[in-house]
mmCIF file of C-alpha atoms and ligand atoms in Angstrom:
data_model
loop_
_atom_site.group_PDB
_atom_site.id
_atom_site.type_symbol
_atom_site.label_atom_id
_atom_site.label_comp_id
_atom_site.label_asym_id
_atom_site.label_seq_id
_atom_site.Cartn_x
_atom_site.Cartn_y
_atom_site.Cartn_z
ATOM 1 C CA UNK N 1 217.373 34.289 -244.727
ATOM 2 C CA UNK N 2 220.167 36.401 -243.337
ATOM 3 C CA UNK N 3 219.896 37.062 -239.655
ATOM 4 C CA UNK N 4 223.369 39.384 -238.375
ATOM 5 C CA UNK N 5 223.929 36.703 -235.339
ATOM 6 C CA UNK N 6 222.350 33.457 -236.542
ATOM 7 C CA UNK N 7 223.560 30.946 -239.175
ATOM 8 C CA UNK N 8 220.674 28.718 -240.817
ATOM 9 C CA UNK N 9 221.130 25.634 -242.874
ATOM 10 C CA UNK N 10 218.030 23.811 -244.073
ATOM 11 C CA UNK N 11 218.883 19.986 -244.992
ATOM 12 C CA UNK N 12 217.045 16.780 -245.166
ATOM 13 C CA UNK N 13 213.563 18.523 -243.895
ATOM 14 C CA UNK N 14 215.779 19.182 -240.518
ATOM 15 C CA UNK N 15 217.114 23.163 -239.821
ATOM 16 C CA UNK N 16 219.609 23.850 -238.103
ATOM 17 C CA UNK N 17 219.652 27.858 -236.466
ATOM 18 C CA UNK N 18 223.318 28.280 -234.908
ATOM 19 C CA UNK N 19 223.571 31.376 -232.680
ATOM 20 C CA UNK N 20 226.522 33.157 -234.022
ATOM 21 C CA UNK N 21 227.942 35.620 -231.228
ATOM 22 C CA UNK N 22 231.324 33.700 -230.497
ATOM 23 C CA UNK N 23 233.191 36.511 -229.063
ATOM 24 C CA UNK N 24 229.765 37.376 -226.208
ATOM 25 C CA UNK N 25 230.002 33.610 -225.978
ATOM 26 C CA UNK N 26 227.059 33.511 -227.579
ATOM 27 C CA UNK N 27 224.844 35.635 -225.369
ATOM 28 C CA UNK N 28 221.394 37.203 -226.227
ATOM 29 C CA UNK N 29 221.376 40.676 -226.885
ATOM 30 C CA UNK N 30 218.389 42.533 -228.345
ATOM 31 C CA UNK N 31 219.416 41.816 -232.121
ATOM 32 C CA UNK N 32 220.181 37.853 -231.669
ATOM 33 C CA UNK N 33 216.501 37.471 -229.976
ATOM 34 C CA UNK N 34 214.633 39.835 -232.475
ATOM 35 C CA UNK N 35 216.660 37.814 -235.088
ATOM 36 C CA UNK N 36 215.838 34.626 -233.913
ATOM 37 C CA UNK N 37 212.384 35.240 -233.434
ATOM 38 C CA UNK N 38 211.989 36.295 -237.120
ATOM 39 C CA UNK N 39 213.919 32.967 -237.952
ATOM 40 C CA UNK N 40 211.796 30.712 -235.823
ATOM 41 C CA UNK N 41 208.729 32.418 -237.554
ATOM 42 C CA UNK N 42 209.994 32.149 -241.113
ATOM 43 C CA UNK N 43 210.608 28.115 -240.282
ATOM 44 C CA UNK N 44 207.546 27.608 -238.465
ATOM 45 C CA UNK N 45 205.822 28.020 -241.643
ATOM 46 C CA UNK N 46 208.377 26.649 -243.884
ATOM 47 C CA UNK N 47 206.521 23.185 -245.306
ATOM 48 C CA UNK N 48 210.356 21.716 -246.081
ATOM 49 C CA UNK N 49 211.289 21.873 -242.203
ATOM 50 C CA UNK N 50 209.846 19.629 -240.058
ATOM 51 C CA UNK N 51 212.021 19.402 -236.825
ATOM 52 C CA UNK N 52 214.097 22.383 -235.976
ATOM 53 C CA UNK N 53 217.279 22.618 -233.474
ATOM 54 C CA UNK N 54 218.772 25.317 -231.881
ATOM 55 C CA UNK N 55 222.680 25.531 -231.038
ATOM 56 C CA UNK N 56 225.313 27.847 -230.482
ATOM 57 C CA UNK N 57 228.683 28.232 -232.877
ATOM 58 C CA UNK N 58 231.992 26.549 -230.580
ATOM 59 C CA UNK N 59 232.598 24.652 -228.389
ATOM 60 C CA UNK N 60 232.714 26.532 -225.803
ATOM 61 C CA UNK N 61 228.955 28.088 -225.410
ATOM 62 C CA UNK N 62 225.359 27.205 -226.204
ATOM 63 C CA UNK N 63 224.524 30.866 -224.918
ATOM 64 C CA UNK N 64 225.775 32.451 -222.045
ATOM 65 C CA UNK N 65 222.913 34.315 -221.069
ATOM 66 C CA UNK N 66 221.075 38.038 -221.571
ATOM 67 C CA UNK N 67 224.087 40.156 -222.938
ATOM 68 C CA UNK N 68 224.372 41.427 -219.327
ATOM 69 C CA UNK N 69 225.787 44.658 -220.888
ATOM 70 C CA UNK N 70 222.518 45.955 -222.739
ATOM 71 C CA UNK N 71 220.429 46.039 -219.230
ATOM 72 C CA UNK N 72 222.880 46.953 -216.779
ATOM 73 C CA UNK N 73 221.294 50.853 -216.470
ATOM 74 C CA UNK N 74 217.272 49.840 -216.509
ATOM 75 C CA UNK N 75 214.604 50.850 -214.684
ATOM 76 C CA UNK N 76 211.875 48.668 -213.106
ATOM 77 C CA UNK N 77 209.770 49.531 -216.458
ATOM 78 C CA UNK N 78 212.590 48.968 -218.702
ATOM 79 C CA UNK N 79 213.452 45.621 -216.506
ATOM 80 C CA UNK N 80 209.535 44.382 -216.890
ATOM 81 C CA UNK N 81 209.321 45.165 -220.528
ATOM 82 C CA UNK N 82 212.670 43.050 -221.402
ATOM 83 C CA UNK N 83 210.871 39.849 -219.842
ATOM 84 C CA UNK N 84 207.882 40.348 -221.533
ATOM 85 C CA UNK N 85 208.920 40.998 -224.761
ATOM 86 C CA UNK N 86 211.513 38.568 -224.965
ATOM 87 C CA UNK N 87 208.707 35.937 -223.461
ATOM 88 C CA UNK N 88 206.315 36.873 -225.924
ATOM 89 C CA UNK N 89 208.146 37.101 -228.964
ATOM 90 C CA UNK N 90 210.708 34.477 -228.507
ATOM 91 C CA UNK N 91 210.312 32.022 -225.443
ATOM 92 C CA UNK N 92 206.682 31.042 -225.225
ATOM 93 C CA UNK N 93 206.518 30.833 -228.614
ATOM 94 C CA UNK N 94 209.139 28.295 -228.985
ATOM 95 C CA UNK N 95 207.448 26.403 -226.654
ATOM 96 C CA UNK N 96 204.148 26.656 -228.374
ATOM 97 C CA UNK N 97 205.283 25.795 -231.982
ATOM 98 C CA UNK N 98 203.322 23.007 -233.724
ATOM 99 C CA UNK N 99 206.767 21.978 -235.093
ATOM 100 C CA UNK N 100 209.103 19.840 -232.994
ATOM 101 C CA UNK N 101 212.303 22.270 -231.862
ATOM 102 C CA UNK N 102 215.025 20.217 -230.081
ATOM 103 C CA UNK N 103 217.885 22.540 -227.888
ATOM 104 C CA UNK N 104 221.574 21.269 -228.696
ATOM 105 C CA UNK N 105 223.157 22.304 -226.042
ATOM 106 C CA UNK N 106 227.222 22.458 -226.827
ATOM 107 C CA UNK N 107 228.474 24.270 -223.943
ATOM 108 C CA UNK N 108 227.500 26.769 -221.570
ATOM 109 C CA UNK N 109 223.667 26.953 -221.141
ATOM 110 C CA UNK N 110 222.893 29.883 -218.462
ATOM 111 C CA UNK N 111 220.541 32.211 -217.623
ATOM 112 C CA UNK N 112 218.737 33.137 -220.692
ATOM 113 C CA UNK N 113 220.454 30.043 -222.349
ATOM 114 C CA UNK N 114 219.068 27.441 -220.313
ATOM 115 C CA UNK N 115 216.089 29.442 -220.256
ATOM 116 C CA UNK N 116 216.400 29.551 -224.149
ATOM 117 C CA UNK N 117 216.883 25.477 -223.861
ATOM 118 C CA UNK N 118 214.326 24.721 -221.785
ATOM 119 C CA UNK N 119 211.706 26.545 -223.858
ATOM 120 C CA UNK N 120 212.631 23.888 -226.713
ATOM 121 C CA UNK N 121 210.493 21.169 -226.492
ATOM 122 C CA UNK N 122 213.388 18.943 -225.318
ATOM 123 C CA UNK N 123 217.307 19.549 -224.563
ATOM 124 C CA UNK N 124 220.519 17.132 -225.802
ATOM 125 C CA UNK N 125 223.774 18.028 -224.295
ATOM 126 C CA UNK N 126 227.621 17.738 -225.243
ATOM 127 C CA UNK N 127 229.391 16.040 -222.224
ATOM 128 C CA UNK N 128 231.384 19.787 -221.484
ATOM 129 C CA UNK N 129 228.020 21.375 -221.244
ATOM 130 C CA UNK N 130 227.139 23.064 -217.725
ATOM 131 C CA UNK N 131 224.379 24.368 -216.998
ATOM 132 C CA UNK N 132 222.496 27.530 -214.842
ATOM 133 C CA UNK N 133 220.592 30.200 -213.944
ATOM 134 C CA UNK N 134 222.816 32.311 -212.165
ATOM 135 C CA UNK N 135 220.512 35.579 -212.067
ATOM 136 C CA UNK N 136 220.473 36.308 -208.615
ATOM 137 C CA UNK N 137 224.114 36.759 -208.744
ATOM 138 C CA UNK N 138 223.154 39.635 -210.159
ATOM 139 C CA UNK N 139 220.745 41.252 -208.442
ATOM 140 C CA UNK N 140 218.007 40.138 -210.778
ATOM 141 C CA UNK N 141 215.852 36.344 -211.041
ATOM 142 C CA UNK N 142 215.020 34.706 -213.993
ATOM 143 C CA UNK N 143 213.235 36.690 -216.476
ATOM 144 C CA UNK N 144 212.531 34.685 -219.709
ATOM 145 C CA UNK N 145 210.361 31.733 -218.057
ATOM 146 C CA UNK N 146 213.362 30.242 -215.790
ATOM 147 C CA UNK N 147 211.357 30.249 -212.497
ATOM 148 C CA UNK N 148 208.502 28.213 -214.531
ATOM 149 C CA UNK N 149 210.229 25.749 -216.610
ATOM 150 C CA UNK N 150 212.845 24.728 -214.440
ATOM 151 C CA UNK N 151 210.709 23.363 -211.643
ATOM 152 C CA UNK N 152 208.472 21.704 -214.049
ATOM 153 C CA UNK N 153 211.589 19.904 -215.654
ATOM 154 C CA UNK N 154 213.572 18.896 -212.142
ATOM 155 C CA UNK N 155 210.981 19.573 -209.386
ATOM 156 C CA UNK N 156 210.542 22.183 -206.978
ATOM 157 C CA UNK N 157 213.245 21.414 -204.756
ATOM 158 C CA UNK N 158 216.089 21.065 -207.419
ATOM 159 C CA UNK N 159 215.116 24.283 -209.212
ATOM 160 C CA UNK N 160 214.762 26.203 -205.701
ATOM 161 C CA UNK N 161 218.273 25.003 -205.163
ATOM 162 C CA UNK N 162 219.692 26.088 -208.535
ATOM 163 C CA UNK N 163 218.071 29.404 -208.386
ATOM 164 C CA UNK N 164 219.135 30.292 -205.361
ATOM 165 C CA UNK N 165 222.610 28.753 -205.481
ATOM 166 C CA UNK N 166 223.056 30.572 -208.657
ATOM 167 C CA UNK N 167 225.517 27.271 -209.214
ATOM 168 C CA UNK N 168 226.171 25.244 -212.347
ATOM 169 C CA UNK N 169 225.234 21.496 -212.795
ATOM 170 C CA UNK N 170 227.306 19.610 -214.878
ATOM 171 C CA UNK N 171 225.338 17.786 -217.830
ATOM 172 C CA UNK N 172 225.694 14.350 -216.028
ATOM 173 C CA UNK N 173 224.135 16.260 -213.351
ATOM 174 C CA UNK N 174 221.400 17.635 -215.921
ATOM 175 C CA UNK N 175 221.065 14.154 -216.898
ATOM 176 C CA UNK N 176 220.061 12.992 -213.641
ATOM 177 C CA UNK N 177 217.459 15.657 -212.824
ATOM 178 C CA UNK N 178 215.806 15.030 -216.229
ATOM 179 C CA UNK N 179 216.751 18.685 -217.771
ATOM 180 C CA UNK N 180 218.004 17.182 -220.651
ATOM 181 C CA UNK N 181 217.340 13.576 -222.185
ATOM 182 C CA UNK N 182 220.421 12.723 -223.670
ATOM 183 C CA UNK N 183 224.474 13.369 -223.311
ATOM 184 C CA UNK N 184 226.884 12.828 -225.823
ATOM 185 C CA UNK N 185 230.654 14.272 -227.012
ATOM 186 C CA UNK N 186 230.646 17.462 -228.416
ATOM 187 C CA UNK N 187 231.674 15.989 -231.673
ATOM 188 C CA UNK N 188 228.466 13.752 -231.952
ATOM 189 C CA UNK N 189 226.640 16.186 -230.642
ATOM 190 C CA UNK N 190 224.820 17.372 -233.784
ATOM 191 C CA UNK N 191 224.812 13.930 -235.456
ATOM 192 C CA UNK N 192 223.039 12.511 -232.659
ATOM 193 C CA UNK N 193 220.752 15.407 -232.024
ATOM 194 C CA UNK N 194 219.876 14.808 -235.994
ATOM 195 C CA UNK N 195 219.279 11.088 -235.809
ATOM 196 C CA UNK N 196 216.422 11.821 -233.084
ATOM 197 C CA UNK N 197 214.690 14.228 -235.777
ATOM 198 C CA UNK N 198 214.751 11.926 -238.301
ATOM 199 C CA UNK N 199 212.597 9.829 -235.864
ATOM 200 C CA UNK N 200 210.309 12.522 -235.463
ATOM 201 C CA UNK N 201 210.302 13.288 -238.983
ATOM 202 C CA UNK N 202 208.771 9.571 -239.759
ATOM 203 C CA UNK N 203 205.619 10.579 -238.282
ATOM 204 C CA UNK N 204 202.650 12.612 -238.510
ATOM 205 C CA UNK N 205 202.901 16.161 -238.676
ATOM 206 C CA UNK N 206 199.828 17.684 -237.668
ATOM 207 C CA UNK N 207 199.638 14.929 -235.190
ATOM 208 C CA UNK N 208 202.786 15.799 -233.576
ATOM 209 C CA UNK N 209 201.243 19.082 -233.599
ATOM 210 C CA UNK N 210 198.385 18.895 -231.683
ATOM 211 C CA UNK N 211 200.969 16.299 -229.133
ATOM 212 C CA UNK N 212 202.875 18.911 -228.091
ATOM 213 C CA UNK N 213 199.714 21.331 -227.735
ATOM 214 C CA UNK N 214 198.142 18.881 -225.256
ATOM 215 C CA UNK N 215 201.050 18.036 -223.486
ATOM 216 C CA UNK N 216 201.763 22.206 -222.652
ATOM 217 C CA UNK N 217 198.784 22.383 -221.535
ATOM 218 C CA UNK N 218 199.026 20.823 -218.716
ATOM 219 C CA UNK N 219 201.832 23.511 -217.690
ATOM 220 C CA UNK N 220 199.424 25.882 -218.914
ATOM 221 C CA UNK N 221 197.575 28.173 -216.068
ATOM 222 C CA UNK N 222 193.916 27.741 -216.852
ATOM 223 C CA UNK N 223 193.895 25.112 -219.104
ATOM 224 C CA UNK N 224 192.550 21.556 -218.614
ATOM 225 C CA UNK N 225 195.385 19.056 -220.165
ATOM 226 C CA UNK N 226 192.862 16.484 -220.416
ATOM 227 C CA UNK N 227 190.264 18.641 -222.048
ATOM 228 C CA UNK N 228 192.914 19.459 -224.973
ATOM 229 C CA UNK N 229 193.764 16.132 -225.229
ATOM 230 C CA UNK N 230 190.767 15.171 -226.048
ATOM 231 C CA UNK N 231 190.285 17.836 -228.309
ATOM 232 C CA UNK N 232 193.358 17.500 -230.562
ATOM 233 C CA UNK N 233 192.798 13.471 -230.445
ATOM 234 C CA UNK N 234 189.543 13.787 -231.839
ATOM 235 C CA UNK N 235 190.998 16.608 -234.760
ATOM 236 C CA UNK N 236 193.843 13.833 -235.840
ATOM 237 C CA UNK N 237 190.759 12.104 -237.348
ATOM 238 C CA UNK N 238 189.980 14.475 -240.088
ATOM 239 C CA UNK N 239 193.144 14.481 -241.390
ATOM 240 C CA UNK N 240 194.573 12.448 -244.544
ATOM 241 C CA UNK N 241 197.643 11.273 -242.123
ATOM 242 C CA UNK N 242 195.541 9.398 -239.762
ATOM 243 C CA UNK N 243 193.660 7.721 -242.637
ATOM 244 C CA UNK N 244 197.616 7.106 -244.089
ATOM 245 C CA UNK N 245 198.925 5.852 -240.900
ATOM 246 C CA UNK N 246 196.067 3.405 -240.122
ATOM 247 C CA UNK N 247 195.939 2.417 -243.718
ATOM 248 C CA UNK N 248 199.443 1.531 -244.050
ATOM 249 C CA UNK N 249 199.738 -0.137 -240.458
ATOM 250 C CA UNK N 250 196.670 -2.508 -241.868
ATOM 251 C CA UNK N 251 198.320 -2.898 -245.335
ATOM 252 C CA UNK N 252 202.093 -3.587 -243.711
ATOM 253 C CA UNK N 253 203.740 -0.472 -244.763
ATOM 254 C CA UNK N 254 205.531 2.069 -244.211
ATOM 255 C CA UNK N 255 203.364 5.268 -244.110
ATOM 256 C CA UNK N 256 203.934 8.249 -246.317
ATOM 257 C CA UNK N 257 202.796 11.601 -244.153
ATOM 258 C CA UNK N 258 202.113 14.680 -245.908
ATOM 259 C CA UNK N 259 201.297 16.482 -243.129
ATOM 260 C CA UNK N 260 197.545 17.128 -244.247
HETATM 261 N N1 COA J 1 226.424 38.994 -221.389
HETATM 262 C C1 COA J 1 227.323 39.769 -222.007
HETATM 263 N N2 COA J 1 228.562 39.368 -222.285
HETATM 264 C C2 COA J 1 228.904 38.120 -221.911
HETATM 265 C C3 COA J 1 228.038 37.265 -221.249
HETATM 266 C C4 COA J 1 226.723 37.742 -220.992
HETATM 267 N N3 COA J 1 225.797 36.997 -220.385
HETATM 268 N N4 COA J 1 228.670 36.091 -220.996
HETATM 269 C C5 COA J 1 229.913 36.227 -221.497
HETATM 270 N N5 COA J 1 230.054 37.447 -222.047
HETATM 271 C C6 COA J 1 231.263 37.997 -222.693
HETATM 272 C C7 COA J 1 232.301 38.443 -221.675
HETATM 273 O O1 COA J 1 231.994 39.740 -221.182
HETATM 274 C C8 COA J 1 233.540 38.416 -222.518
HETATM 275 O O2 COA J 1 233.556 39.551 -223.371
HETATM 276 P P1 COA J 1 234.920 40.433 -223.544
HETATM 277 O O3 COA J 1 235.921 39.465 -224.096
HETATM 278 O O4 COA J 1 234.515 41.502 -224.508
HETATM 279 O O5 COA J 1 235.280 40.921 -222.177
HETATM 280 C C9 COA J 1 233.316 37.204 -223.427
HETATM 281 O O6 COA J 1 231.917 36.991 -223.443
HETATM 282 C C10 COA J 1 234.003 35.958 -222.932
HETATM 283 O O7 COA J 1 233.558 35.696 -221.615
HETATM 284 P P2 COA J 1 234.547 35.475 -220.360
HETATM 285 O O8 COA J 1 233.800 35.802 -219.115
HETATM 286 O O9 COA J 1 235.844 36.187 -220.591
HETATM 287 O O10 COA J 1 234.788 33.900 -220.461
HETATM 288 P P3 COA J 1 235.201 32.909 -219.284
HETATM 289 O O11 COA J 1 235.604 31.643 -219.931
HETATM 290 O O12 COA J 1 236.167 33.552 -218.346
HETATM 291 O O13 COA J 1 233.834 32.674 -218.439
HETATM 292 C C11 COA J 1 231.462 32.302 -218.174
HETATM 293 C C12 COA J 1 232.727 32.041 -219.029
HETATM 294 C C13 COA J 1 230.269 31.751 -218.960
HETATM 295 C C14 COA J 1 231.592 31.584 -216.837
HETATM 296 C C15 COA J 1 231.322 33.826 -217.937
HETATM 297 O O14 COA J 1 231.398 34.476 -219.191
HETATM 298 C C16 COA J 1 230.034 34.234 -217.267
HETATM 299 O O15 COA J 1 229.852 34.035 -216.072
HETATM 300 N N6 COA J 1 229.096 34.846 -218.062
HETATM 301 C C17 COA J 1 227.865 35.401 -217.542
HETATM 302 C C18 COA J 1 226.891 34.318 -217.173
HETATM 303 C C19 COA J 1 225.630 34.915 -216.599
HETATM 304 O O16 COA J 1 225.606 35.458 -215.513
HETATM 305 N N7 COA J 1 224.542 34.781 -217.347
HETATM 306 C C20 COA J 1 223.256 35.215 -216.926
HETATM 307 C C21 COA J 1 222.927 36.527 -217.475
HETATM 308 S S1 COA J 1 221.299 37.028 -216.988
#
């Protein structure tokens, strides 16, 4: 896989995707989003992965937003078509991957960036990190999911206040409002983000699956959390992982998932 603004390393069933734009601080132009997307598709269906996390190269920037350059002349249509796309293709399906993928977040994380981080299914941040969505600075509001995910990570009130502040929270701060779960120095930053997937990686794939399927849905417009959770419960039961997991609990072992 050779993406022009991402590097990818594959180790120890974990995969690492490191946006590569250090000079744009990192920030998501057409390319890095179209490229990402392809990569997030290629891993999703990569049996060897099994957790994937997203960073930026530095240590200065996760991503600092939507390269601000690329839609400074759009029209309404043009404007429209950017958020959708980029939801489509990139954002929502981040968040609806069957495969756990955790946001490292090294540095600046605004606009699209935190957007970007809170699609993952959770965030870990480097103790420089600051975080925000500061669209209305320019004229615009969120576009890739920001007015949707923020409020259902820190509540109504906090996200109305970061939105329309168009400030920056520190990641103590980020901490505190539950944004992300974890802060650590930017040199442990990737260590400890790893150490959490090997966690993840102890347990049952298709399991974890169907987890974070029931959990979105009760984010999801239309959809009855409960309803799904019941579902996906009752589809763990057919696989060979439950029969492995209860076996092994019964038998005082350590399971061995193959994800079937
Ligand atoms: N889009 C396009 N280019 C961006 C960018 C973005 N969102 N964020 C940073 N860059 C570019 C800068 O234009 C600059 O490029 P140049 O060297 O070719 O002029 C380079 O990245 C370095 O950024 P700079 O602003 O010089 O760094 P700084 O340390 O002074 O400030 C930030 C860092 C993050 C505070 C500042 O870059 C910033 O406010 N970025 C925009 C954040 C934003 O509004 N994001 C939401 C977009 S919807």
């Amino acid at each position: 896989m050779n993406y022009e603004n991402l590097l990818i390393s594959i180790e120890e069933n974990i995969a690492v995707v490191t946006i590569n734009r250090p000079t744009k601080l990192n920030a998501l132009n057409k390319e890095t989003i179209s490229d990402l997307s392809k990569a997030l598709k290629v891993l999703g269906k990569n049996n060897d992965v099994r957790v994937i996390i997203i960073t930026g190269i530095g240590e200065k920037a996760f991503v600092a937003g939507a390269d601000i350059s690329e839609f400074a002349n759009y029209t309404i249509i043009e404007g429209a078509q950017l958020a959708a796309e980029g939801q489509e293709s990139l954002f929502d399906y981040i968040e609806n991957l069957k495969k756990p993928v955790i946001a490292a977040v090294n540095g600046f994380a605004l606009g699209g960036g935190l957007e970007l981080a809170m699609a993952c299914h959770f965030r870990i941040a480097s103790d420089n990190a600051k975080m925000g969505l500061p669209e209305v600075s320019l004229g615009l509001i969120p576009g890739y999911g920001g007015t949707q995910r923020l409020p259902q990570l820190v509540g109504k009130g906090r996200a109305m206040e970061m939105i329309m502040t168009a400030g920056m929270i520190t990641a103590e701060e980020a901490i505190q409002y539950g944004l992300v779960n974890h802060v650590v120095s930017q040199t442990e930053l990737l260590s400890f983000t790893k150490t959490i997937a090997q966690k993840i990686i102890k347990n049952a794939p298709f399991a974890i699956g169907k987890a974070i399927k029931a959990i979105n849905a009760n984010f999801a417009d239309g959809k009855n959390g409960f309803d799904t959770e019941i579902k996906s419960f009752g589809k763990c039961f057919g696989t060979q992982d439950f029969k492995e997991g209860t076996t092994a609990f019964l038998e005082k072992r350590k399971a061995e998932f193959t994800g079937k």
